[in-house]
Short mmCIF file of C-alpha atoms and ligand atoms in Angstrom, two decimals:
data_model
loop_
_atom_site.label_atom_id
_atom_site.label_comp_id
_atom_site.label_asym_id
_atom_site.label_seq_id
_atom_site.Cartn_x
_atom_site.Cartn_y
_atom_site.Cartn_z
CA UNK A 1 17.60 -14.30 7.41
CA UNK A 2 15.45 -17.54 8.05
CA UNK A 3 12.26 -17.85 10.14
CA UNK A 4 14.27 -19.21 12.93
CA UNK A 5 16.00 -16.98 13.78
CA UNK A 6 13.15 -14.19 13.30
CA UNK A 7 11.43 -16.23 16.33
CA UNK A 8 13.99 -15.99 18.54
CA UNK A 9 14.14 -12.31 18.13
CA UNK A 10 10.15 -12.12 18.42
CA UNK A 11 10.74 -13.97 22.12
CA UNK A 12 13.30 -11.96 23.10
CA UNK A 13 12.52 -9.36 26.23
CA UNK A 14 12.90 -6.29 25.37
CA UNK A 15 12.69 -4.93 29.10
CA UNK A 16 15.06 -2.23 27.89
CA UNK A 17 12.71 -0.32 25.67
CA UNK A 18 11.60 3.09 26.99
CA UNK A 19 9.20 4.04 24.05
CA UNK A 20 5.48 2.47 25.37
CA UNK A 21 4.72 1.34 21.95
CA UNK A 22 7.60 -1.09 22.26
CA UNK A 23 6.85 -1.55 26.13
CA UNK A 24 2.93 -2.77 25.12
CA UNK A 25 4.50 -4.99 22.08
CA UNK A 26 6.63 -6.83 24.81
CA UNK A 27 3.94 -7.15 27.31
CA UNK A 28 1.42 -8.15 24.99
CA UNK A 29 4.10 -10.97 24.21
CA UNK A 30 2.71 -12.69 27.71
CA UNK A 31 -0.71 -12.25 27.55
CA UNK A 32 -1.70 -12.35 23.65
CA UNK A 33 0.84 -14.85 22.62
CA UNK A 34 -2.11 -16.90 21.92
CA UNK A 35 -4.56 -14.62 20.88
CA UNK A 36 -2.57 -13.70 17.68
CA UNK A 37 -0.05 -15.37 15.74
CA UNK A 38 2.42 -12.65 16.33
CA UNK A 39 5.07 -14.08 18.81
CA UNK A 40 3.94 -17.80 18.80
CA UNK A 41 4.73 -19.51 15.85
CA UNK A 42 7.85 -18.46 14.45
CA UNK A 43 6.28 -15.06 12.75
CA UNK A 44 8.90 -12.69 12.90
CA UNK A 45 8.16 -9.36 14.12
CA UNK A 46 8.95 -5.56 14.35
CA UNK A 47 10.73 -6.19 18.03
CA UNK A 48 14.48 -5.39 17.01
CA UNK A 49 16.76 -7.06 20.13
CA UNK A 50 19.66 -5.27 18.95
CA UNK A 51 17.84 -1.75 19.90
CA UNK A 52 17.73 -0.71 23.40
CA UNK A 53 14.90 2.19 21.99
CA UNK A 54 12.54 0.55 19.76
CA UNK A 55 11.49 2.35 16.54
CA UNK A 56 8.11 4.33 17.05
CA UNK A 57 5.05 2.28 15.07
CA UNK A 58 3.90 3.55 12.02
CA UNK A 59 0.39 3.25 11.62
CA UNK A 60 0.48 5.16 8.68
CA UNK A 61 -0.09 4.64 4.70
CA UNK A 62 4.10 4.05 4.15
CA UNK A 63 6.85 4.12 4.96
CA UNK A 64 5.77 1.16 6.77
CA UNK A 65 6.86 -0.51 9.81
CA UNK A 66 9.06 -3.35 8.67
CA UNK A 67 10.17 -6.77 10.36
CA UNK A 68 13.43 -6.68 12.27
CA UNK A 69 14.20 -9.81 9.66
CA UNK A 70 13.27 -7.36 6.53
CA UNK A 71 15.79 -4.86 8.01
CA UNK A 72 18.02 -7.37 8.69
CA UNK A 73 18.34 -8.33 4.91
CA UNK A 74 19.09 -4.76 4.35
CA UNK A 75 22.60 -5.27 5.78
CA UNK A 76 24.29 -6.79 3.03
CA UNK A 77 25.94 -5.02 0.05
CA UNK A 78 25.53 -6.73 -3.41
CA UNK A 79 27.56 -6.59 -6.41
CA UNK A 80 24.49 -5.42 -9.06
CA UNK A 81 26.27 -8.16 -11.63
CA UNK A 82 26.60 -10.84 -8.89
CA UNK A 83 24.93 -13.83 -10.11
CA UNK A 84 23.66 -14.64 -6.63
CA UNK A 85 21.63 -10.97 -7.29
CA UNK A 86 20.67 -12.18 -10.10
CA UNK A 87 18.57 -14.68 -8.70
CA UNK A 88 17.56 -12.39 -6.04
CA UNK A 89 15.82 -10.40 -9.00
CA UNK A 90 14.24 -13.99 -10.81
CA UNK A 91 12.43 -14.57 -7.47
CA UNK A 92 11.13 -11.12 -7.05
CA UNK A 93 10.00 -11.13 -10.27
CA UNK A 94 8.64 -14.79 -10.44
CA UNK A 95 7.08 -14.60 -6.72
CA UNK A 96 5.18 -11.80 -7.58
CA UNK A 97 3.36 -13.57 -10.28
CA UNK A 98 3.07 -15.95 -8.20
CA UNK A 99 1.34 -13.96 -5.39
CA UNK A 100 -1.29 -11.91 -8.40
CA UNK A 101 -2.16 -16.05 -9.08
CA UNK A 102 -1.36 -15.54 -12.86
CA UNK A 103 0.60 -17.59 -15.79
CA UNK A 104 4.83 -15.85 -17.09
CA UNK A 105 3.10 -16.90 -20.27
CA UNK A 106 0.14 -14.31 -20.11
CA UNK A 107 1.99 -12.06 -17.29
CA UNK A 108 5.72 -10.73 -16.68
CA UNK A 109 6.79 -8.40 -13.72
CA UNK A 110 9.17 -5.46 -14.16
CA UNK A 111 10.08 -3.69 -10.83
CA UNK A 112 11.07 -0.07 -11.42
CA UNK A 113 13.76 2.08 -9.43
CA UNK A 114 12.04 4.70 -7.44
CA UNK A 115 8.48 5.05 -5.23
CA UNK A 116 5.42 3.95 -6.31
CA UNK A 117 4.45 6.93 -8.65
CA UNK A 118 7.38 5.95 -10.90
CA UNK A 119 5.72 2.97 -11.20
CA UNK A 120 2.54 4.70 -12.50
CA UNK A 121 4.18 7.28 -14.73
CA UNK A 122 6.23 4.19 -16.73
CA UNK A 123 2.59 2.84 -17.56
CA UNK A 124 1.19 5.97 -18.58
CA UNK A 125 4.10 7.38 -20.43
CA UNK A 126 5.02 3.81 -21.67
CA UNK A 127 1.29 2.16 -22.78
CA UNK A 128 -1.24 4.49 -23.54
CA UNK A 129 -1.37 5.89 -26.76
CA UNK A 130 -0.51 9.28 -27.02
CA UNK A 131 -3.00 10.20 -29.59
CA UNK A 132 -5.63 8.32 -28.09
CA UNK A 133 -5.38 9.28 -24.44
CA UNK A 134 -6.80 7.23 -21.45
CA UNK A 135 -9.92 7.87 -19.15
CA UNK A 136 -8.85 8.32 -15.29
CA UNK A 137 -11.58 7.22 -13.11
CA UNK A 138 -10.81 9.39 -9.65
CA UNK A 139 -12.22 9.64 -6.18
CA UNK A 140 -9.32 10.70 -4.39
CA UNK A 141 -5.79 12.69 -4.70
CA UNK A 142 -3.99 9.39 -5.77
CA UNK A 143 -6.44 8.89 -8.64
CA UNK A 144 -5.92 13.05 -9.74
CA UNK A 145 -2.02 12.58 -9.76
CA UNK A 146 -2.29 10.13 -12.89
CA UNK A 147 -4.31 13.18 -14.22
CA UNK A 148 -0.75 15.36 -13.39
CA UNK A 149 1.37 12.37 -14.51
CA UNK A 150 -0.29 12.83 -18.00
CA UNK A 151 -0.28 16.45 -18.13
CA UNK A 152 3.84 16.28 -17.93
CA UNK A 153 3.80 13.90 -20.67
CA UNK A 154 1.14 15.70 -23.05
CA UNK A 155 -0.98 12.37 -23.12
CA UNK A 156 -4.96 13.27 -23.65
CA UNK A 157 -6.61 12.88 -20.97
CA UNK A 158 -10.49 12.27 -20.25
CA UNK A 159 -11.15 12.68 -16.47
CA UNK A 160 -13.79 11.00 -14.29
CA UNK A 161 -14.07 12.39 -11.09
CA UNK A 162 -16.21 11.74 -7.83
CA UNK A 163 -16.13 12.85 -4.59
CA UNK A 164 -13.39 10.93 -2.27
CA UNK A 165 -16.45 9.25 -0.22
CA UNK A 166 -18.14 7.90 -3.62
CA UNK A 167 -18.27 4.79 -5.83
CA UNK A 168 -17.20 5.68 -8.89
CA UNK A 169 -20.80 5.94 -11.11
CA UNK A 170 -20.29 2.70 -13.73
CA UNK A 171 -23.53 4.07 -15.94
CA UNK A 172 -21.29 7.61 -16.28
CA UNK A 173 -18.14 5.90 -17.07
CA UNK A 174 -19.78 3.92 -19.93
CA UNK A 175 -21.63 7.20 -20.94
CA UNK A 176 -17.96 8.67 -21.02
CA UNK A 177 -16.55 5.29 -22.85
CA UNK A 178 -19.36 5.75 -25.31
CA UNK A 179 -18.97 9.30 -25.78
CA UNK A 180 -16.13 11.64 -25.23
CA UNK A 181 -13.72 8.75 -23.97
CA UNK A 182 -14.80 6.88 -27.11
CA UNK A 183 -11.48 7.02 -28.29
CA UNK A 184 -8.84 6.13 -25.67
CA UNK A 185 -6.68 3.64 -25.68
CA UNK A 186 -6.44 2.85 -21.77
CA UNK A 187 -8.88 3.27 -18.68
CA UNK A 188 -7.22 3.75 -15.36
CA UNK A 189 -8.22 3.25 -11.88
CA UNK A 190 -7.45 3.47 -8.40
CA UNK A 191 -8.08 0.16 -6.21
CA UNK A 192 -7.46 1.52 -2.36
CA UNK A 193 -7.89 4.99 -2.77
CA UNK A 194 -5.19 6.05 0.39
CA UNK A 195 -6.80 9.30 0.52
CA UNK A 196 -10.09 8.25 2.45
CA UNK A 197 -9.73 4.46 2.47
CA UNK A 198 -11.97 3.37 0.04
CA UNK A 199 -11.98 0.57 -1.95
CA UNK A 200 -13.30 0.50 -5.03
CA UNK A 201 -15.26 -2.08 -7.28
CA UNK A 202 -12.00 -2.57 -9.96
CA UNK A 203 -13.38 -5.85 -11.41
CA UNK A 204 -16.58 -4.40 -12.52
CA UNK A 205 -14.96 -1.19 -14.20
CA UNK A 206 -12.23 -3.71 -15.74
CA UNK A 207 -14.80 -5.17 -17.17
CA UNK A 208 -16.36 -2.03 -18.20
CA UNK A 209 -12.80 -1.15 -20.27
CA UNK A 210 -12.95 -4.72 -21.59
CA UNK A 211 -16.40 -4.10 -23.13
CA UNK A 212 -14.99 -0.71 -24.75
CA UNK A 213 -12.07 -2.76 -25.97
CA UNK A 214 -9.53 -1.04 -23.91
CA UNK A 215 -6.42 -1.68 -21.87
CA UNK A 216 -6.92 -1.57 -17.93
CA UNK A 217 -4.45 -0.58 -15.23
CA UNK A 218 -5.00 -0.83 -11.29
CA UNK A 219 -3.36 1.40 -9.40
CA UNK A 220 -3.06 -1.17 -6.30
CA UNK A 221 -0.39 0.61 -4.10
CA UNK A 222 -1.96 -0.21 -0.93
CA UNK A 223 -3.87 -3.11 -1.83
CA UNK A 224 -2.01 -5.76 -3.55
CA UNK A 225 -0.69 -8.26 -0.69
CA UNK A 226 -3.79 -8.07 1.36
CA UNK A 227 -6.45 -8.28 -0.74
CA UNK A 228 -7.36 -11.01 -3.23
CA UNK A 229 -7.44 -9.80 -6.45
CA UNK A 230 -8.65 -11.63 -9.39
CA UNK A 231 -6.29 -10.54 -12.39
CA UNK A 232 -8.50 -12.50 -15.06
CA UNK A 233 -11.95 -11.38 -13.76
CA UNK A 234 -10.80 -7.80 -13.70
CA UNK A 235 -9.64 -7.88 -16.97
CA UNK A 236 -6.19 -6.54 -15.69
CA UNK A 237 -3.76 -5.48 -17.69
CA UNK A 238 -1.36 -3.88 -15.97
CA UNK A 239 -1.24 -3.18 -11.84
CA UNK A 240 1.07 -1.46 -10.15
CA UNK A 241 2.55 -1.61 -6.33
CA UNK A 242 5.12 -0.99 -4.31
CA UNK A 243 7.32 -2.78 -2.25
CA UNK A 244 6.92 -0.98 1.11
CA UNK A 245 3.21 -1.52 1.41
CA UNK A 246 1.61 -4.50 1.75
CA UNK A 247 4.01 -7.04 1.14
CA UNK A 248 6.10 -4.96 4.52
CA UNK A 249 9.56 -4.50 2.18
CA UNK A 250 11.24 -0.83 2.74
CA UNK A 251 10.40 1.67 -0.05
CA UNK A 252 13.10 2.00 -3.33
CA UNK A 253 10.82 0.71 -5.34
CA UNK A 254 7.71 0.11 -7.16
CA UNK A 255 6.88 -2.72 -9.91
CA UNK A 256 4.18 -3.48 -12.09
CA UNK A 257 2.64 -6.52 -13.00
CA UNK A 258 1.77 -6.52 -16.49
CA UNK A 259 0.31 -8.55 -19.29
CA UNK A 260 3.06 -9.54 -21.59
CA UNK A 261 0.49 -8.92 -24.67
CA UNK A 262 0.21 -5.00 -23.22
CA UNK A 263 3.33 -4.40 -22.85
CA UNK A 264 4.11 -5.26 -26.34
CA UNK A 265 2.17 -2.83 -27.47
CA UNK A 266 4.72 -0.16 -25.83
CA UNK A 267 7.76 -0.97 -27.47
CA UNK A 268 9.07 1.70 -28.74
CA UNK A 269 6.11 4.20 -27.22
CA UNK A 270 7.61 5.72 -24.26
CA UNK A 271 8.32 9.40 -23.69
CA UNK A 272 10.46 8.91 -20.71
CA UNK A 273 14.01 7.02 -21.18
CA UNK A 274 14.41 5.95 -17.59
CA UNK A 275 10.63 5.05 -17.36
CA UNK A 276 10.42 2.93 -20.12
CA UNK A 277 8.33 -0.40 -19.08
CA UNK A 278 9.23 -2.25 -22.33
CA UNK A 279 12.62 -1.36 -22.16
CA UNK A 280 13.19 -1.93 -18.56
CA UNK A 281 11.44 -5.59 -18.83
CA UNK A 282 13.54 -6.08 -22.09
CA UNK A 283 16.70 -5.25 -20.43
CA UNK A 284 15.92 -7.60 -17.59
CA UNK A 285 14.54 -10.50 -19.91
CA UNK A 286 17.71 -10.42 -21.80
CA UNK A 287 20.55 -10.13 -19.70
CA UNK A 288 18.98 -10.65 -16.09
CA UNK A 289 19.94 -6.78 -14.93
CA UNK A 290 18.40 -4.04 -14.37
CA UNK A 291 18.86 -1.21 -17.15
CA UNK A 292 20.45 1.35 -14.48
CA UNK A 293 21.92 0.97 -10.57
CA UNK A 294 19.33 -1.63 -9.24
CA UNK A 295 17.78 -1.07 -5.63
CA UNK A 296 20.32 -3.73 -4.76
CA UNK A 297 19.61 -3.53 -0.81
CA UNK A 298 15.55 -3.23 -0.75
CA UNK A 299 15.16 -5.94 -3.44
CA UNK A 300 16.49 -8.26 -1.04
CA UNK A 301 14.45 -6.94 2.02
CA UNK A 302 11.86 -7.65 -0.27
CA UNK A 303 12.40 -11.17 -1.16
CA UNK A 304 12.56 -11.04 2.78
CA UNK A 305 9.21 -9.30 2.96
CA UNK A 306 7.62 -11.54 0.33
CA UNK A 307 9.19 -14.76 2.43
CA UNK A 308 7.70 -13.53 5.51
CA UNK A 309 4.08 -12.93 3.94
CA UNK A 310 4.46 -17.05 2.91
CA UNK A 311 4.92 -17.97 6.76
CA UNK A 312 1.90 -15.60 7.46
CA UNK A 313 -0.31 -17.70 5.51
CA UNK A 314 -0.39 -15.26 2.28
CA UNK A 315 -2.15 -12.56 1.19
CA UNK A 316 -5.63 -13.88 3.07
CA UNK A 317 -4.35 -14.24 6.29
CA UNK A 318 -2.56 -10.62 5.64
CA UNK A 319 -5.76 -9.26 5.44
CA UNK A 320 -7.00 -10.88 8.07
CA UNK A 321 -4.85 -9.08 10.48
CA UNK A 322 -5.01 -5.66 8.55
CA UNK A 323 -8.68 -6.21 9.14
CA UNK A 324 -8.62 -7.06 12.71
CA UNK A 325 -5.98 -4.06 13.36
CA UNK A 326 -9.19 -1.48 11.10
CA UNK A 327 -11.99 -3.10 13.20
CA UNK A 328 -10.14 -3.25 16.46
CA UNK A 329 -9.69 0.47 15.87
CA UNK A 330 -12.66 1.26 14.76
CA UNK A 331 -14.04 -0.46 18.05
CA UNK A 332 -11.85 1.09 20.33
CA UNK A 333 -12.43 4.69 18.45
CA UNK A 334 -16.04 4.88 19.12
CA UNK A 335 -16.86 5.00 23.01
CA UNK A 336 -14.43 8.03 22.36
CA UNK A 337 -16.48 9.91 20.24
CA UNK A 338 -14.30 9.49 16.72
CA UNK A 339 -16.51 9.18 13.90
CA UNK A 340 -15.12 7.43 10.38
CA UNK A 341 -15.42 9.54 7.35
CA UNK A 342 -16.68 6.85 5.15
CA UNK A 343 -19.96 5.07 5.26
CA UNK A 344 -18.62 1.61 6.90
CA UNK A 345 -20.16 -0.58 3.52
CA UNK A 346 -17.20 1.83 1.60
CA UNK A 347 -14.53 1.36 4.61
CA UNK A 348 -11.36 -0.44 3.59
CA UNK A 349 -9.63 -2.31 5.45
CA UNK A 350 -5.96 -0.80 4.63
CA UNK A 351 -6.59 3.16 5.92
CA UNK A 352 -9.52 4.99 8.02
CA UNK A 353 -10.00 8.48 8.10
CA UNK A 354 -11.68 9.64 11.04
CA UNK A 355 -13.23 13.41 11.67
CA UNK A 356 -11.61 15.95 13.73
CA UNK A 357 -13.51 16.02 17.40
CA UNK A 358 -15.85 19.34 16.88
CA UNK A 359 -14.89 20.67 20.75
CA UNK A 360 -12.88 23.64 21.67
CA UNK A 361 -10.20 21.82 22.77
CA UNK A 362 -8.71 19.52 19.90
CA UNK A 363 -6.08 20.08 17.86
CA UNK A 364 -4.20 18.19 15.22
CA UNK A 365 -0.94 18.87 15.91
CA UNK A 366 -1.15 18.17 19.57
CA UNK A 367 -2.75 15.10 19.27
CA UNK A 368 -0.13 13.77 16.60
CA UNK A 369 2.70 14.95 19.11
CA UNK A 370 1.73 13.68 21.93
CA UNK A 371 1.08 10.30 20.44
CA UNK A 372 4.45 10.83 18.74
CA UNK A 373 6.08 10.91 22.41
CA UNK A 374 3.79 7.47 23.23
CA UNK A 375 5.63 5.76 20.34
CA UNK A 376 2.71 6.17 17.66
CA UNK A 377 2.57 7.70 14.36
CA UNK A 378 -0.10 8.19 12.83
CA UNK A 379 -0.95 10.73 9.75
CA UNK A 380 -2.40 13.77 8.61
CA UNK A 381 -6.10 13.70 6.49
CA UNK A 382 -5.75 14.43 3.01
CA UNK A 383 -9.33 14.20 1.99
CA UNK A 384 -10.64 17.42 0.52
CA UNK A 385 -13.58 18.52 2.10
CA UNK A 386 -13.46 17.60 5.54
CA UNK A 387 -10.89 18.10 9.08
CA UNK A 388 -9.64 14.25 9.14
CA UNK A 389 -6.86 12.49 10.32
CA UNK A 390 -5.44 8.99 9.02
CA UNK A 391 -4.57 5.92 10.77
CA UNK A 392 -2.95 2.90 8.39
CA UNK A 393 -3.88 -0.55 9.25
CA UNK A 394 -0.50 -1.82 7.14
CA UNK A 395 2.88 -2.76 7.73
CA UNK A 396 4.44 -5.15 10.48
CA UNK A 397 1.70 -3.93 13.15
CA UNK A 398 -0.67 -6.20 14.82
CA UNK A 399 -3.89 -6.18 16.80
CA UNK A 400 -2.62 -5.96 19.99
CA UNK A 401 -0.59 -2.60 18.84
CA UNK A 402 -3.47 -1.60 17.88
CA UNK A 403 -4.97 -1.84 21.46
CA UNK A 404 -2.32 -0.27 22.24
CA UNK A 405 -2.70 2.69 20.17
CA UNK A 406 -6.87 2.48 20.93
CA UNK A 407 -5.23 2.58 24.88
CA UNK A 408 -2.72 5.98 24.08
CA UNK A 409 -5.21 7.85 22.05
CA UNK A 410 -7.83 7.38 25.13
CA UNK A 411 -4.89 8.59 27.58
CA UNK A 412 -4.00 11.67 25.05
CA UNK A 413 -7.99 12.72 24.85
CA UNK A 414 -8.06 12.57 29.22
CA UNK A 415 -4.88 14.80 29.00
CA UNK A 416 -6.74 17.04 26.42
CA UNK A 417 -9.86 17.06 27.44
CA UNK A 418 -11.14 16.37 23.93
CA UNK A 419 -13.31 13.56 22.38
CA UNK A 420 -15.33 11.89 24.93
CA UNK A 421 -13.53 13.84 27.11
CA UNK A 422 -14.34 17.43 26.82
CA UNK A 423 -16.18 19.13 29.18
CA UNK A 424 -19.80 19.60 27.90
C1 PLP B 1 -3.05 4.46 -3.94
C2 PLP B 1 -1.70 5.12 -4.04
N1 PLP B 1 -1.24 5.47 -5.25
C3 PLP B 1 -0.05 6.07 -5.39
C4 PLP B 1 0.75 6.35 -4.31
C5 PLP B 1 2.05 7.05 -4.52
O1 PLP B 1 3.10 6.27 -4.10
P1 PLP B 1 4.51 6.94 -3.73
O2 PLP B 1 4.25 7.96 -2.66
O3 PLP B 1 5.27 5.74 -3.24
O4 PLP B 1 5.06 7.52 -4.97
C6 PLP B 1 0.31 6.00 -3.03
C7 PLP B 1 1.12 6.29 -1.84
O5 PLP B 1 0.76 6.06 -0.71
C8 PLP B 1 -0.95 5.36 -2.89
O6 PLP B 1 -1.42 5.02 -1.69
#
């Protein structure tokens, strides 16, 4: 589907819609149009003209909201042998390299069937040495479930962990890379740890690995499409993503971005037959195919998704918006009495975690619902120590859904008496 005709969808009225989350997207189309690049310069957008009820807005960590234009490529079928799939798969794999600024003669990409932990588990089960073991730096759930991923594989693990609001301590991890880590063959790391938000410093514990002589991967799920990373600086090895985050494709599957060196390394290493990432980029290298039945429909809603971040402006105007949607929150948030759970110098820009109001009348599920019936969805905390709930920044949502989320949340609290609005 070209840009063109995404913009005439993105004009279109969509007077029909009963869901107010599709009812403010349409009237912000008059009065932001040139606030935002959303409707006014051929951006295509999450209005679908061929709905009369618009889909509710995800403001959550993924599934994402998509494009009408990215769902639109779903609605083709592909022969997986076709050559004209075939190419589909070159410029997935050859964009992406693009997009992580790096060389096919240091780098390759090898998308993997599945969600975004298969994408982990083929690097763990596939690279690190399984008499050496790898040290998992953690400060957050995402960062423990390598620690499960090499448990079910039997591959020695040395664990760093820190509470979910923390930097990860760089003097401890070299203490552990001088002494009981001494020996492993990989260091691993979260980038956007989903869980609270945070972002963490990956470039200065890549470099960290790269003193200890060791391989580095980047877990960069939520990340990678919105903010710059510097493969070369961070000593990167291998980082993995998937395609319904940042880059707005629909989730089937996951792919990592690898140095070609690194991955020769795992020939033959795997413990998984399905997850093998030297034998799934082999396969692909040789013959242009995918090992087993390729993700034939979200590959292309991806080269969609990847096309549509282009027109955007790339991965720094991407996180421009995401940015503008987390501070126009955040904003909007406090006169209401929400307070983040992370210290705002560790608050990324993809996810914020906000406390639970402490009055007698809040509660979770209430809230969720009754934003759920205003055409917002927004997610449950998963940090470990606190009451939180989670509202994504990413996906094919802008800042003036974002008001209008800020506008439903502040009707929700009136209706139960909560927040600013409890009695005192
Ligand atoms: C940082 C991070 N790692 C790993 C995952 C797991 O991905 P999936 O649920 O697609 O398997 C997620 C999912 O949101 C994530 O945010």
């Amino acid at each position: 589907m070209s840009s063109t005709a995404a913009e005439s969808s993105s004009t279109s009225p969509s007077s029909s819609s009963s869901s107010s989350a599709s009812a403010s997207a349409s009237s912000a189309s008059a009065s932001t149009a040139t606030l935002w690049p959303r409707l006014n310069n051929g951006l295509p957008t999450h209005y679908d003209p061929t709905k009369k009820v618009q889909d509710k807005l995800l403001f959550t960590p993924g599934p994402l909201t998509t494009s009408f234009t990215v769902k639109q490529a779903l609605t083709r079928d592909w022969g997986s042998r076709d050559t004209a799939f075939q190419r589909v798969i070159r410029e997935v794999r050859s964009g992406l390299l693009e997009l992580a600024g790096v060389s096919p003669a240091e780098y390759t990409t090898i998308p993997i069937q599945g969600s975004g932990t298969f994408g982990l588990e083929a690097v763990l089960c596939s690279a690190v040495n399984k008499k050496k073991g790898v040290l998992v730096i953690a400060n957050g759930a995402y960062g423990m479930r390598q620690t499960f991923i090499t448990k079910a594989h039997g591959i020695p693990t040395v664990l760093y962990e820190c509470a979910d609001y923390e930097a990860p301590d760089l003097a401890a991890i070299e203490k552990l890379l001088q002494t009981t880590a001494r020996d492993v063959s990989h260091v691993s790391v979260v980038h956007s740890e989903t869980t609270s938000g945070i972002v963490n410093d990956i470039t200065a514990i890549g470099q960290l690995a790269k003193k200890y002589e060791k391989r580095f991967m980047v877990d960069a799920m939520s990340s990678f499409g919105a903010y710059e990373i510097d493969f070369h600086a961070a000593q990167i090895d291998f980082l993995v993503s998937s395609a319904n985050k940042c880059i707005e494709g629909v989730p089937g599957f996951s792919f990592v971005i690898s140095r070609i060196d690194a991955l020769n390394e795992a020939k033959g290493n795997s413990s998984s037959l399905s997850l093998d990432l030297h034998a799934q980029c082999a396969g692909l290298d040789a013959n242009g195919q995918f090992r087993f039945t390729p993700p034939t429909h979200t590959l292309c809603a991806f080269r969609q998704a990847m096309e549509e971040l282009k027109i955007e402006g790339g991965v720094k105007a991407r996180g421009m918006r995401y940015r503008e949607n987390q501070q126009r929150l955040m904003r909007g948030l406090a006169p209401l009495g929400f307070e983040l759970y992370l210290p705002s110098e560790r608050q990324g820009y993809i996810i914020s975690s906000y406390h639970w109001p402490k009055d007698k009348n809040w509660n979770f599920e209430t809230f969720y619902n009754k934003l759920n019936d205003r055409g917002y969805v927004i997610y449950p905390g998963k940090v470990s120590n606190a009451d939180c709930f989670r509202i994504g920044h990413i996906g094919r949502i802008f800042p003036e859904d974002t008001d209008g989320l800020v506008a439903a949340i502040t009707d929700v609290c009136k209706e139960m008496k909560t927040a600013a609005f409890a009695p005192k």
